[in-house]
Amino acid sequence: MVPARGLSGNELSRQRAALWAELEDLRRQLDSAAGELAAVRVARGDSSADDEHDPDGSTLSSDWSRISGLAAALGERRAGVERALERIDSGTYGACARCGRPIGRARLGARPAADLCIECAREMSR
């Protein structure tokens, strides 16, 4: 394991463990979303399913949109976690991808997959 910028070996091990745990959780959530999408797909194919006229429930179309949006967001988060694990392996973890300065320990503690320092993240969100 290549030492990351500004982090001790123990800190880096904790970050790696946190990222792996998050990755596993995201995989479970993505599997669940895939199952929900499959159920909606089956329900949409059922010619007797007339959910568009049910005033009390959500429609299959709205369920599909909600679940597919959630799955897309989860996929983006998973990709970010995978990139963070790659940065740990390459020794670039903890360095801002934009300016190269160290990402603060507090930021990495709160967002282990962060690839931008707080200053660059603020600038990018404007």
Short mmCIF file of C-alpha atoms in Angstrom, two decimals:
data_model
loop_
_atom_site.label_atom_id
_atom_site.label_comp_id
_atom_site.label_asym_id
_atom_site.label_seq_id
_atom_site.Cartn_x
_atom_site.Cartn_y
_atom_site.Cartn_z
CA MET A 1 0.00 0.00 0.00
CA VAL A 2 1.40 3.37 -1.06
CA PRO A 3 1.17 6.02 1.69
CA ALA A 4 -1.42 8.66 0.86
CA ARG A 5 -0.73 12.34 1.09
CA GLY A 6 -0.86 13.51 4.70
CA LEU A 7 -2.40 10.33 6.12
CA SER A 8 -0.79 7.78 8.40
CA GLY A 9 -0.93 4.10 7.57
CA ASN A 10 -3.63 3.57 10.23
CA GLU A 11 -5.73 6.44 8.89
CA LEU A 12 -5.41 5.11 5.38
CA SER A 13 -6.44 1.62 6.53
CA ARG A 14 -9.52 3.08 8.23
CA GLN A 15 -10.41 5.01 5.09
CA ARG A 16 -10.00 1.91 2.93
CA ALA A 17 -12.23 -0.09 5.32
CA ALA A 18 -14.87 2.67 5.31
CA LEU A 19 -14.82 2.79 1.51
CA TRP A 20 -15.16 -1.01 1.21
CA ALA A 21 -18.08 -0.97 3.65
CA GLU A 22 -19.75 1.81 1.69
CA LEU A 23 -19.15 -0.07 -1.57
CA GLU A 24 -20.82 -3.21 -0.18
CA ASP A 25 -23.77 -1.17 1.08
CA LEU A 26 -24.13 0.50 -2.32
CA ARG A 27 -24.04 -2.88 -4.05
CA ARG A 28 -26.89 -4.11 -1.80
CA GLN A 29 -28.91 -0.98 -2.51
CA LEU A 30 -28.32 -1.31 -6.25
CA ASP A 31 -29.41 -4.96 -6.16
CA SER A 32 -32.57 -3.93 -4.31
CA ALA A 33 -33.30 -1.16 -6.83
CA ALA A 34 -32.79 -3.62 -9.70
CA GLY A 35 -35.32 -5.95 -8.07
CA GLU A 36 -37.82 -3.12 -7.67
CA LEU A 37 -37.35 -2.08 -11.29
CA ALA A 38 -37.92 -5.67 -12.40
CA ALA A 39 -41.16 -5.79 -10.38
CA VAL A 40 -42.37 -2.53 -11.92
CA ARG A 41 -41.44 -3.82 -15.38
CA VAL A 42 -43.54 -6.94 -14.78
CA ALA A 43 -46.44 -4.86 -13.45
CA ARG A 44 -46.24 -2.53 -16.47
CA GLY A 45 -46.46 -5.55 -18.75
CA ASP A 46 -49.61 -6.76 -17.01
CA SER A 47 -52.45 -5.54 -19.22
CA SER A 48 -54.84 -5.54 -16.25
CA ALA A 49 -52.71 -3.12 -14.22
CA ASP A 50 -54.58 0.18 -14.36
CA ASP A 51 -52.67 2.21 -11.82
CA GLU A 52 -53.13 5.49 -13.67
CA HIS A 53 -56.65 5.77 -12.25
CA ASP A 54 -55.82 4.96 -8.63
CA PRO A 55 -56.11 8.31 -6.80
CA ASP A 56 -54.52 6.97 -3.60
CA GLY A 57 -51.38 5.32 -4.94
CA SER A 58 -48.38 6.17 -7.04
CA THR A 59 -48.42 5.23 -10.68
CA LEU A 60 -46.12 2.65 -12.21
CA SER A 61 -44.59 5.42 -14.30
CA SER A 62 -43.77 7.51 -11.25
CA ASP A 63 -42.41 4.43 -9.45
CA TRP A 64 -40.22 3.67 -12.48
CA SER A 65 -38.90 7.24 -12.58
CA ARG A 66 -38.20 7.33 -8.85
CA ILE A 67 -36.45 3.95 -8.74
CA SER A 68 -34.42 4.49 -11.91
CA GLY A 69 -33.30 7.91 -10.62
CA LEU A 70 -32.27 6.35 -7.33
CA ALA A 71 -30.38 3.58 -9.15
CA ALA A 72 -28.53 6.17 -11.26
CA ALA A 73 -27.52 8.15 -8.17
CA LEU A 74 -26.38 4.98 -6.40
CA GLY A 75 -24.35 4.02 -9.48
CA GLU A 76 -22.61 7.41 -9.46
CA ARG A 77 -21.80 7.05 -5.76
CA ARG A 78 -20.45 3.54 -6.37
CA ALA A 79 -18.20 4.83 -9.15
CA GLY A 80 -16.89 7.56 -6.82
CA VAL A 81 -16.07 5.01 -4.11
CA GLU A 82 -14.32 2.77 -6.65
CA ARG A 83 -12.26 5.74 -7.86
CA ALA A 84 -11.30 6.55 -4.24
CA LEU A 85 -10.09 2.98 -3.75
CA GLU A 86 -8.05 3.30 -6.94
CA ARG A 87 -6.53 6.54 -5.59
CA ILE A 88 -5.53 4.71 -2.40
CA ASP A 89 -3.80 2.04 -4.49
CA SER A 90 -2.01 4.61 -6.64
CA GLY A 91 -0.94 6.81 -3.70
CA THR A 92 -2.95 9.85 -4.79
CA TYR A 93 -5.70 9.50 -2.18
CA GLY A 94 -5.99 12.61 -0.05
CA ALA A 95 -4.80 14.99 -2.78
CA CYS A 96 -7.30 17.28 -4.49
CA ALA A 97 -7.89 16.20 -8.09
CA ARG A 98 -8.24 19.83 -9.15
CA CYS A 99 -5.50 21.77 -7.33
CA GLY A 100 -3.29 19.02 -5.89
CA ARG A 101 -3.41 20.35 -2.33
CA PRO A 102 -4.21 17.95 0.53
CA ILE A 103 -7.86 17.26 1.26
CA GLY A 104 -8.49 17.91 4.94
CA ARG A 105 -8.71 14.97 7.33
CA ALA A 106 -12.12 16.16 8.54
CA ARG A 107 -13.45 16.20 4.97
CA LEU A 108 -12.09 12.74 4.25
CA GLY A 109 -13.55 11.52 7.53
CA ALA A 110 -16.99 12.82 6.55
CA ARG A 111 -16.71 11.95 2.86
CA PRO A 112 -14.14 9.21 2.33
CA ALA A 113 -14.69 9.26 -1.46
CA ALA A 114 -14.04 13.02 -1.72
CA ASP A 115 -11.69 13.88 -4.57
CA LEU A 116 -11.75 17.66 -4.11
CA CYS A 117 -10.54 19.82 -1.23
CA ILE A 118 -13.25 21.93 0.39
CA GLU A 119 -12.16 25.09 -1.43
CA CYS A 120 -12.34 23.47 -4.86
CA ALA A 121 -15.64 21.75 -3.99
CA ARG A 122 -17.11 25.14 -3.09
CA GLU A 123 -15.85 26.71 -6.31
CA MET A 124 -17.22 23.83 -8.39
CA SER A 125 -20.67 24.11 -6.80
CA ARG A 126 -21.10 27.76 -7.74
#
